[in-house]
């Protein structure tokens, strides 16, 4: 059974159709890439998948349940981890505080939040001194790692990342992709949104979005 | 819990903004503390003054209210007396119905739970006899002239009253000033408040027995000297309407009074001179009144009007209360017992007390307005600051809600931030306010008292004597609606004859402590109110924000 299903979803911005009748299945342990040119609706689809927006028609099912009928806040804070394109970290907090805040928001019962947060940050390549640094004082790549650690902080089934390698150098890109691969290997469903064919080539499945005229699976 | 932790973290990470909010809240807190302390000081002063204060009260016909309800407006409105549109028959009816309640009615209201003691006095007027004359200001050598002047004075006095009341049907409202002496009958020892308070005392003989029906009396030292009388002598008094009707009283005591005997009411007749007051038991006076009633005949007065010769009396009832609360409860109780709205309950003690705290009350009112202004201005500034704050932190709100934090939780965090800053300001403000409130209150109070006393002095300068402007309700006065023929020691014995004589008001000029637990709780309330006002706008903004739009715009 698929973890996340799209059933004929369509979406319009002010009567301008952006997505039309998209159906797709996402499973555990796989890494997916949604590719497409600018304006194809990649970020819109990510917003729908993460529960930040609702489709104009159609259904998104999480474990067979329509997410429209699940508390959106609970869905976002417990079942799905999102790594935004611009990271969306609280800039006046440290990396560690950002991760702990995410744990707090999820209301998950975690015994030693600080320890877990430090180990998560360590797993994405940030040591303790970097973890205790204000986010603004970290590089783009480090911020990306913090965003990934934050998305994983409450151990969600699905991790979605919008342009995860967009602003990173080649080495960092590789490291980040390795992190996502390891997450998929751990049984998580990883969905990446990218316009990069290189990123797409590293994924198990790709879903290409084209501007409203059509869509195809490669 | 994490909301509070986040709030504290955000406060510490945005010091500049929060210090600014804190300073504004501090200014409001200090102002509020001083304002509230002034109000509390007024309340405390009231309570401490009222605490243990024994209060006496009367029930009187509310003429002013009745006249106010009359069609055609108030008498004299527009400068004239009974003038255009004013129905004199209505006025006559009101004034005619202004007779006091009966003794039975007074006694019925005395059954109210709040009443501690009840007593009454009866006042009647008598003429002297051949060997018993009233004390008079006039000198012997001018006696013949005096007679004519007295008559002329009486006429003049009468003409004043006739001018006042005569035009409305020639009513005699029980003025009863037509005798040489006032004979006052007391229902009990307690009702002789001048003697109870020590303002009067027996210098020869003793006081008559309480409730005695024997025709015995006490007279003033001046009256005894004037007529060469002493204890056990007898005096004969005459019915002013019927010279043949006489009563013989035995003097059992002679008293002296330390009350103000600067008699200035000669135009009202010698009976109004305190020296010409004869005191006896109400029961004894009733014996005379009953006898007079039994022997009543129709006589013709000086104006050629026929009337009954029966000696009339004026009843004045006094209710005594253990404290002011009982007095305030009394009015409700008597209304429940059937006292209609045309009568009112009043107390000279309470009037005097209210006069004494007038400056403090004025200050309290000013402080109240000051508080409102401070709240409005401070509240607006805080709201504006917080709107800027939320707009500045819009992205943070977007991130938090995108992460799955519910909007109300985000709003709560923002409220907590304001609450913490405000409460710190309130604590500091309360400390500064506690230190400064007493001197500030006293300084402001001094100004108020000076203003009040200079107003009084101005009036006294204008009148060349203590003025009666503002009614009889000043300290030591009796209320303006107190019957004018009420004996001078009615209403506590400490009061001179109303405001006609006047007296300096003992203003409360200093407070010792203004801050107490009530103010502390009020300050906490101020803090919560400020938080609520300041965060209201930010909460509205947060609830309207859409995280997707915020983050999309950011991208």
Short mmCIF file of C-alpha atoms in Angstrom, two decimals, chain B residues 29-340:
data_model
loop_
_atom_site.label_atom_id
_atom_site.label_comp_id
_atom_site.label_asym_id
_atom_site.label_seq_id
_atom_site.Cartn_x
_atom_site.Cartn_y
_atom_site.Cartn_z
CA UNK B 29 2.69 51.48 35.52
CA UNK B 30 4.15 54.34 37.59
CA UNK B 31 1.29 56.64 36.62
CA UNK B 32 -1.24 53.91 37.28
CA UNK B 33 0.35 53.13 40.65
CA UNK B 34 0.22 56.75 41.77
CA UNK B 35 -3.32 57.16 40.43
CA UNK B 36 -4.53 53.97 42.05
CA UNK B 37 -2.74 54.84 45.29
CA UNK B 38 -4.51 58.19 45.42
CA UNK B 39 -7.83 56.48 44.90
CA UNK B 40 -6.95 53.88 47.50
CA UNK B 41 -5.86 56.58 49.94
CA UNK B 42 -9.23 58.26 49.49
CA UNK B 43 -10.98 54.96 50.12
CA UNK B 44 -8.82 54.16 53.14
CA UNK B 45 -9.35 57.62 54.57
CA UNK B 46 -13.07 57.18 54.11
CA UNK B 47 -13.05 53.78 55.72
CA UNK B 48 -10.92 54.80 58.67
CA UNK B 49 -13.02 57.92 59.20
CA UNK B 50 -16.22 55.94 58.97
CA UNK B 51 -14.88 53.14 61.10
CA UNK B 52 -16.26 53.58 64.57
CA UNK B 53 -18.06 56.77 63.62
CA UNK B 54 -21.49 56.83 65.22
CA UNK B 55 -24.00 58.24 62.86
CA UNK B 56 -27.35 59.88 63.46
CA UNK B 57 -29.93 60.45 60.80
CA UNK B 58 -33.35 61.88 60.25
CA UNK B 59 -36.18 61.25 57.87
CA UNK B 60 -37.45 64.38 56.21
CA UNK B 61 -39.90 65.40 53.62
CA UNK B 62 -37.99 65.95 50.38
CA UNK B 63 -39.37 69.32 49.39
CA UNK B 64 -36.72 70.02 46.79
CA UNK B 65 -37.45 66.78 45.01
CA UNK B 66 -41.18 67.32 45.23
CA UNK B 67 -40.86 70.83 43.83
CA UNK B 68 -38.58 69.57 41.12
CA UNK B 69 -41.30 67.19 40.04
CA UNK B 70 -43.90 69.91 39.88
CA UNK B 71 -45.25 70.97 36.53
CA UNK B 72 -44.10 74.42 35.53
CA UNK B 73 -40.62 74.13 36.93
CA UNK B 74 -39.09 75.08 40.19
CA UNK B 75 -40.29 78.03 42.16
CA UNK B 76 -38.20 81.02 41.57
CA UNK B 77 -36.67 79.63 38.44
CA UNK B 78 -35.79 82.41 36.15
CA UNK B 79 -35.13 84.73 39.00
CA UNK B 80 -38.65 85.32 40.07
CA UNK B 81 -40.56 83.77 42.85
CA UNK B 82 -43.72 82.05 42.08
CA UNK B 83 -43.64 83.12 38.53
CA UNK B 84 -44.84 82.23 35.09
CA UNK B 85 -46.02 78.70 34.64
CA UNK B 86 -45.65 77.93 38.33
CA UNK B 87 -48.76 76.57 39.94
CA UNK B 88 -48.95 78.07 43.42
CA UNK B 89 -51.62 75.62 44.46
CA UNK B 90 -49.20 72.76 43.77
CA UNK B 91 -46.53 74.49 45.77
CA UNK B 92 -48.93 75.14 48.61
CA UNK B 93 -49.97 71.53 48.52
CA UNK B 94 -46.37 70.35 48.72
CA UNK B 95 -45.43 72.73 51.45
CA UNK B 96 -48.62 71.95 53.31
CA UNK B 97 -47.93 68.27 53.17
CA UNK B 98 -44.46 68.73 54.50
CA UNK B 99 -45.52 68.01 58.03
CA UNK B 100 -43.28 65.46 59.65
CA UNK B 101 -44.15 61.85 59.91
CA UNK B 102 -46.12 60.87 62.96
CA UNK B 103 -44.37 59.45 65.99
CA UNK B 104 -45.89 56.06 65.22
CA UNK B 105 -44.40 56.15 61.72
CA UNK B 106 -41.01 57.18 63.05
CA UNK B 107 -41.20 54.35 65.56
CA UNK B 108 -42.11 51.88 62.83
CA UNK B 109 -38.94 52.80 60.93
CA UNK B 110 -36.97 52.55 64.15
CA UNK B 111 -37.68 48.83 64.04
CA UNK B 112 -35.24 48.52 61.13
CA UNK B 113 -32.40 46.17 62.01
CA UNK B 114 -29.72 48.74 61.35
CA UNK B 115 -31.03 51.17 63.95
CA UNK B 116 -29.05 51.14 67.17
CA UNK B 117 -31.06 53.75 69.04
CA UNK B 118 -34.03 55.94 68.37
CA UNK B 119 -35.09 59.09 70.14
CA UNK B 120 -37.12 62.14 69.41
CA UNK B 121 -37.78 65.65 70.56
CA UNK B 122 -40.92 67.71 70.62
CA UNK B 123 -40.65 71.45 70.27
CA UNK B 124 -43.39 73.88 71.20
CA UNK B 125 -43.44 77.62 71.70
CA UNK B 126 -44.75 79.43 74.72
CA UNK B 127 -44.97 82.98 75.89
CA UNK B 128 -43.70 84.09 79.24
CA UNK B 129 -45.72 85.54 82.07
CA UNK B 130 -45.56 88.52 84.34
CA UNK B 131 -42.65 87.19 86.39
CA UNK B 132 -40.94 85.19 83.63
CA UNK B 133 -39.47 86.93 80.57
CA UNK B 134 -37.21 85.77 77.78
CA UNK B 135 -33.57 86.83 77.58
CA UNK B 136 -33.35 89.66 75.10
CA UNK B 137 -30.55 91.63 73.41
CA UNK B 138 -32.41 94.88 73.89
CA UNK B 139 -31.38 97.21 76.73
CA UNK B 140 -33.85 98.22 79.39
CA UNK B 141 -33.57 101.95 78.73
CA UNK B 142 -34.80 101.44 75.25
CA UNK B 143 -37.67 99.26 76.33
CA UNK B 144 -40.40 101.46 75.00
CA UNK B 145 -38.59 101.86 71.77
CA UNK B 146 -37.86 98.14 71.85
CA UNK B 147 -41.53 97.33 72.09
CA UNK B 148 -42.32 99.24 68.99
CA UNK B 149 -39.20 98.02 67.22
CA UNK B 150 -39.83 94.48 68.31
CA UNK B 151 -43.26 94.71 66.94
CA UNK B 152 -41.96 96.31 63.85
CA UNK B 153 -39.25 93.66 63.70
CA UNK B 154 -41.81 90.94 64.13
CA UNK B 155 -43.90 92.52 61.48
CA UNK B 156 -40.89 92.80 59.30
CA UNK B 157 -40.06 89.22 60.02
CA UNK B 158 -43.60 88.22 59.36
CA UNK B 159 -43.65 90.23 56.22
CA UNK B 160 -40.61 88.32 55.01
CA UNK B 161 -42.40 85.09 55.65
CA UNK B 162 -45.63 86.39 54.30
CA UNK B 163 -43.84 87.46 51.20
CA UNK B 164 -42.39 84.00 51.04
CA UNK B 165 -45.33 81.89 51.96
CA UNK B 166 -48.26 84.23 52.12
CA UNK B 167 -48.67 84.49 48.42
CA UNK B 168 -49.34 80.81 48.27
CA UNK B 169 -52.35 80.63 50.40
CA UNK B 170 -51.22 82.06 53.68
CA UNK B 171 -49.93 78.78 54.94
CA UNK B 172 -48.35 78.55 58.33
CA UNK B 173 -45.83 75.79 57.99
CA UNK B 174 -45.48 75.30 61.67
CA UNK B 175 -42.90 77.99 61.92
CA UNK B 176 -44.08 78.39 65.42
CA UNK B 177 -41.69 81.26 66.12
CA UNK B 178 -44.51 83.23 67.68
CA UNK B 179 -43.62 82.43 71.30
CA UNK B 180 -41.04 83.84 73.68
CA UNK B 181 -39.60 80.45 74.56
CA UNK B 182 -38.84 77.17 72.87
CA UNK B 183 -39.84 74.29 75.08
CA UNK B 184 -38.12 71.14 73.98
CA UNK B 185 -39.24 67.77 75.21
CA UNK B 186 -36.74 64.93 75.06
CA UNK B 187 -37.81 61.31 74.77
CA UNK B 188 -34.74 59.98 76.57
CA UNK B 189 -31.41 60.93 78.10
CA UNK B 190 -29.72 59.79 74.89
CA UNK B 191 -31.65 62.36 72.92
CA UNK B 192 -30.07 65.16 74.99
CA UNK B 193 -26.98 64.99 72.86
CA UNK B 194 -25.56 68.30 74.05
CA UNK B 195 -25.41 66.88 77.56
CA UNK B 196 -24.20 63.50 76.33
CA UNK B 197 -21.37 65.07 74.37
CA UNK B 198 -20.41 67.41 77.20
CA UNK B 199 -21.29 70.58 75.34
CA UNK B 200 -23.85 71.34 78.00
CA UNK B 201 -23.93 70.49 81.68
CA UNK B 202 -26.06 71.05 84.74
CA UNK B 203 -24.54 73.65 87.05
CA UNK B 204 -27.26 73.65 89.67
CA UNK B 205 -29.78 70.97 90.63
CA UNK B 206 -30.07 67.98 88.34
CA UNK B 207 -31.58 66.84 85.10
CA UNK B 208 -35.23 65.77 85.18
CA UNK B 209 -35.86 62.01 85.29
CA UNK B 210 -35.96 60.26 81.97
CA UNK B 211 -39.53 59.87 80.73
CA UNK B 212 -41.09 61.73 83.64
CA UNK B 213 -44.57 63.14 83.17
CA UNK B 214 -44.12 65.69 85.93
CA UNK B 215 -44.06 69.26 84.79
CA UNK B 216 -40.41 69.83 85.66
CA UNK B 217 -37.79 71.45 83.50
CA UNK B 218 -34.23 72.71 83.23
CA UNK B 219 -33.42 76.21 82.04
CA UNK B 220 -30.29 77.95 80.90
CA UNK B 221 -28.01 79.83 83.24
CA UNK B 222 -28.65 83.07 81.33
CA UNK B 223 -32.41 82.69 81.60
CA UNK B 224 -32.16 81.90 85.33
CA UNK B 225 -29.99 84.97 85.94
CA UNK B 226 -32.18 87.18 83.78
CA UNK B 227 -35.26 86.25 85.83
CA UNK B 228 -33.50 85.71 89.17
CA UNK B 229 -34.53 82.08 89.28
CA UNK B 230 -32.97 79.09 90.99
CA UNK B 231 -33.68 75.38 91.42
CA UNK B 232 -37.12 74.50 92.85
CA UNK B 233 -38.55 77.84 91.73
CA UNK B 234 -41.52 77.68 89.44
CA UNK B 235 -42.11 79.41 86.16
CA UNK B 236 -45.33 80.04 84.34
CA UNK B 237 -45.58 79.79 80.59
CA UNK B 238 -48.54 80.83 78.47
CA UNK B 239 -50.15 79.55 75.32
CA UNK B 240 -49.20 82.20 72.71
CA UNK B 241 -52.65 81.88 71.17
CA UNK B 242 -54.58 82.03 74.41
CA UNK B 243 -53.22 84.16 77.24
CA UNK B 244 -55.47 82.56 79.80
CA UNK B 245 -54.00 79.13 79.21
CA UNK B 246 -50.97 78.84 81.47
CA UNK B 247 -48.78 76.03 82.73
CA UNK B 248 -46.53 76.02 85.75
CA UNK B 249 -43.22 74.26 85.53
CA UNK B 250 -40.83 73.53 88.35
CA UNK B 251 -37.17 74.17 87.73
CA UNK B 252 -35.15 71.11 88.74
CA UNK B 253 -31.89 72.14 87.13
CA UNK B 254 -29.96 74.98 85.58
CA UNK B 255 -27.54 74.27 82.74
CA UNK B 256 -24.73 76.01 81.02
CA UNK B 257 -23.81 75.38 77.44
CA UNK B 258 -20.46 75.77 75.76
CA UNK B 259 -22.10 75.83 72.39
CA UNK B 260 -22.03 78.91 70.30
CA UNK B 261 -24.56 81.29 71.76
CA UNK B 262 -23.75 84.12 69.43
CA UNK B 263 -27.39 84.53 68.69
CA UNK B 264 -27.98 86.26 65.42
CA UNK B 265 -31.56 85.36 64.69
CA UNK B 266 -33.39 88.05 66.56
CA UNK B 267 -35.58 88.57 63.53
CA UNK B 268 -37.07 85.15 64.18
CA UNK B 269 -38.06 85.96 67.74
CA UNK B 270 -36.54 85.37 71.14
CA UNK B 271 -37.63 81.76 71.13
CA UNK B 272 -34.80 81.03 68.74
CA UNK B 273 -32.22 82.27 71.22
CA UNK B 274 -30.57 79.17 72.76
CA UNK B 275 -30.73 80.94 76.13
CA UNK B 276 -34.51 80.86 75.92
CA UNK B 277 -34.74 77.13 75.43
CA UNK B 278 -36.44 75.21 78.20
CA UNK B 279 -35.80 71.49 78.35
CA UNK B 280 -38.18 68.95 79.75
CA UNK B 281 -39.26 65.39 79.24
CA UNK B 282 -41.22 64.66 76.06
CA UNK B 283 -43.80 62.87 78.21
CA UNK B 284 -44.25 65.99 80.33
CA UNK B 285 -44.57 68.18 77.26
CA UNK B 286 -47.14 65.75 75.89
CA UNK B 287 -49.15 66.23 79.09
CA UNK B 288 -49.25 69.96 78.33
CA UNK B 289 -50.05 69.39 74.67
CA UNK B 290 -52.87 67.00 75.54
CA UNK B 291 -54.28 69.46 78.05
CA UNK B 292 -54.07 72.25 75.49
CA UNK B 293 -55.84 70.10 72.95
CA UNK B 294 -58.59 69.30 75.41
CA UNK B 295 -59.10 72.97 76.21
CA UNK B 296 -58.79 74.17 72.64
CA UNK B 297 -61.11 76.93 71.51
CA UNK B 298 -61.41 78.99 68.38
CA UNK B 299 -59.53 82.28 68.58
CA UNK B 300 -58.85 85.11 66.18
CA UNK B 301 -55.23 85.95 65.49
CA UNK B 302 -53.62 89.35 64.82
CA UNK B 303 -54.44 89.04 61.13
CA UNK B 304 -58.10 88.45 61.90
CA UNK B 305 -57.87 84.79 60.94
CA UNK B 306 -59.70 82.24 63.05
CA UNK B 307 -57.75 79.30 64.35
CA UNK B 308 -57.68 76.74 67.12
CA UNK B 309 -55.89 77.80 70.28
CA UNK B 310 -54.30 74.37 70.73
CA UNK B 311 -50.54 74.46 71.28
CA UNK B 312 -48.83 72.71 68.40
CA UNK B 313 -45.50 70.97 68.41
CA UNK B 314 -42.88 69.91 65.96
CA UNK B 315 -41.62 66.38 66.14
CA UNK B 316 -38.02 65.64 65.30
CA UNK B 317 -36.91 62.04 65.32
CA UNK B 318 -33.31 60.93 65.34
CA UNK B 319 -32.05 57.50 64.47
CA UNK B 320 -28.68 56.48 65.77
CA UNK B 321 -26.45 53.90 64.07
CA UNK B 322 -23.41 51.99 65.21
CA UNK B 323 -21.59 52.77 61.98
CA UNK B 324 -21.98 54.31 58.57
CA UNK B 325 -22.75 50.98 56.89
CA UNK B 326 -25.82 50.65 59.07
CA UNK B 327 -26.83 54.15 58.04
CA UNK B 328 -26.52 53.24 54.37
CA UNK B 329 -28.51 50.05 55.01
CA UNK B 330 -31.17 52.04 56.84
CA UNK B 331 -32.49 53.79 53.75
CA UNK B 332 -33.16 50.49 51.99
CA UNK B 333 -34.76 49.09 55.09
CA UNK B 334 -37.13 52.02 55.56
CA UNK B 335 -38.12 51.90 51.90
CA UNK B 336 -38.94 48.24 52.42
CA UNK B 337 -40.94 49.23 55.48
CA UNK B 338 -43.05 51.55 53.35
CA UNK B 339 -41.39 54.98 53.40
CA UNK B 340 -42.33 56.64 50.13
#
